[in-house]
Amino acid sequence: MKKILCIILGALMLCSCAAMFSGCGDGVGSAGEVNVYNWGEYISAGEYDLMDVIAEFEKETKIKVNYTTYETNEDLYNMLKNSNVSYDVVVPSDYMISKLINEGMLLELDFNNIPNVQYIDERFKKLPCDPDGKYSVCYNWGVTALVYDKTKVKNTPTGWNALWDESLKGDILMFNNSRDAMAIAMQLCGIDPSNFTKEDVDTAAAKLAEQKPLLKKYVMDQVFTEMETGQSAIAPYYAGDIAMMMEENEDLDYCLPEEGSNLFYDAFCIPTCSKNKANAEAFINFMHKPEVAAANCSYLRYGTPNTKAVDYLDDEIKNSELTFPSDDYIKKCYVFANVSDDVYSYMQEKFIKIQAE
Amino acid sequence: MKSRKLSIPYIVWMLVFTMIPLVMIMITAFTDSSGGFSLEPFKAAFGYTNIFLKSLWIALASTGICLLLGYPLAYIITRLRPSTQRTVIMLMMIPMWMNFLLRIYAWVLLLQHNGPLDLALSLLGIHGSYSNNTAAVIVGMVYEYLPFMLLPIYTVMGKIDPGLIEAAQDLGSNGFQVFRRVIFPLSIPGIISGITMVFVPSASTFVVAQYLGGTDDIMIGDVIDKIFLTNNHIGAAISLILMIFIFVFLVLMNLFGDEEAIA
């Protein structure tokens, strides 16, 4: 009896192997491969009836995509710097792009292979982190904002100081990430978060220490459950994600802080370790096909720099202030600078020590 | 000669995946960003002494509770019929088939405001939120590591010769005396390996405190995780100090029991 079972199982395994190989028979991989290293949950993968972008790319170009993800810019940096992996497309944020450019870790792009850059809004073409626009193609942009529960917050928030509101004691969430948390504190202390020193970090840290007794928790991804299920009253987060939370819980509302907030860009770059540069450019080009960019934008709710893609979006998304904040608001925003390693490391330590005390 | 040949792959494995990384951590811990020798990373690492103490305290508390829960349970299980024993052990293991993060996340939902525990207690008129504090972190850790305490104790207890117990009874010991004079001393090796298997991973764990704790609850594992984003040297120094702490703990445990019990 056991023998028969073994034979059947063995046969099944063989069949499934065969199925795998025949699955490749439609030619995916015949045009080589491309290693994409992106943020987690940062591409439309076929949920909510939206396009499965990677499958679509493989079908169209026959290039096989090896897709892996990271959680922070620093993880990406450490991976590129310290290991022997080869990635073809990476998606760092603004300050990390300047750091990678300064350290000579990015390749210049050949824009002849990326004709779809024609759709990209001029103001996203030469970003401050890549002033000549030679190394990067903007993927998404967005701002940080406040999300709050209307049933719990009595004084409608207007700015970041709502996160220091004594009446919400024990119901406030805060970024568990030194850059975003410190930047908010700096804004309230009148320091420019795009250019700061160690003394400024001390001032901001004192402001955060003042906030700590009022807080419920320092969170990142947990903010989704906390806010969607009405566990907490108010939290700062990325505006695109706030739009997602608001769809899950109608008690939620948002506030773009009057002081302005952090404007961030994530852009496609090709690191020097790339072995498939042409395929990488094909991938970047595909990501900026208007319908593809629109699918990603509908899924992520972060602003797309692709002007043509906007035509494919639902009105609700197109007109959302969270996905596309107004030009007037953007004028008030700042972009993170690439501060020196020394200052950044100091800031990170200070932030941990706030939690430790 | 033959047995030595067989051990070569293991020696190579240990060299590549244990010794070399250890040396690399040491080198990183004793240098600064310019690459020269420096004790700065250790100076900075001692800035986190209070987190070290807190982590060790949480780990000790979790280990203690695991022992208090696991020991009687193991004893009770060994008294059952062999087939029932297997079923109970199986039931204890099933949660471990699930991902560690999912199980911690389940506890977040169980303990949260308006969660099942809150709803049940509110029937008695008690209202509140039970997560986001150190107690919740310890509950999560106990849940996580209880099987690691139970299994070694159960295994050792199951091997106690029933003849010894009968002999003690024949010689006039009552139930308590049998336990104190025969079962307990013979189960010490199990207790020691249980404590080791719970304490070591819980002292260095991370994420649990982030999910279940409040603003104060950060463990040394979380600090290492965060520091490595910006400064490998301090991260390596903290890891090294943690390893020394654990090593000292293992040596202390070694003094109490026979060496074979140490995992």
PDB file of C-alpha atoms in Angstrom, chain B residues 24 31 34 37 57 67 69 75 80 83 86 88 155 160-162 174 203 220 222 228 241 243 246 257:
ATOM      1  CA  MET B  24      33.740  39.646  11.550  1.00  0.00           C
ATOM      2  CA  THR B  31      36.770  49.514  14.688  1.00  0.00           C
ATOM      3  CA  SER B  34      37.496  55.055   9.352  1.00  0.00           C
ATOM      4  CA  PHE B  37      40.901  50.394  16.102  1.00  0.00           C
ATOM      5  CA  TRP B  57      14.442  41.307  33.074  1.00  0.00           C
ATOM      6  CA  LEU B  67       8.873  27.151  34.035  1.00  0.00           C
ATOM      7  CA  LEU B  69       3.484  26.713  33.675  1.00  0.00           C
ATOM      8  CA  TYR B  75       4.368  16.291  35.040  1.00  0.00           C
ATOM      9  CA  LEU B  80      -1.448  10.214  31.134  1.00  0.00           C
ATOM     10  CA  SER B  83      -1.664   7.666  23.362  1.00  0.00           C
ATOM     11  CA  ARG B  86       1.073  11.991  22.156  1.00  0.00           C
ATOM     12  CA  VAL B  88      -1.501  16.493  24.082  1.00  0.00           C
ATOM     13  CA  THR B 155      11.250  14.127  27.647  1.00  0.00           C
ATOM     14  CA  ILE B 160      12.326   8.289  34.765  1.00  0.00           C
ATOM     15  CA  ASP B 161      12.227   4.592  35.635  1.00  0.00           C
ATOM     16  CA  PRO B 162       8.785   3.839  37.194  1.00  0.00           C
ATOM     17  CA  ASN B 174       4.076   9.751  50.493  1.00  0.00           C
ATOM     18  CA  ALA B 203      16.774  37.776  25.627  1.00  0.00           C
ATOM     19  CA  ILE B 220      17.919  45.037  22.908  1.00  0.00           C
ATOM     20  CA  ASP B 222      15.099  45.989  18.439  1.00  0.00           C
ATOM     21  CA  PHE B 228      22.468  48.498  12.109  1.00  0.00           C
ATOM     22  CA  ILE B 241      27.905  42.381  24.709  1.00  0.00           C
ATOM     23  CA  MET B 243      26.537  37.347  23.468  1.00  0.00           C
ATOM     24  CA  ILE B 246      24.216  34.962  27.345  1.00  0.00           C
ATOM     25  CA  GLY B 257      23.449  20.941  36.399  1.00  0.00           C
TER      26      GLY B 257
END
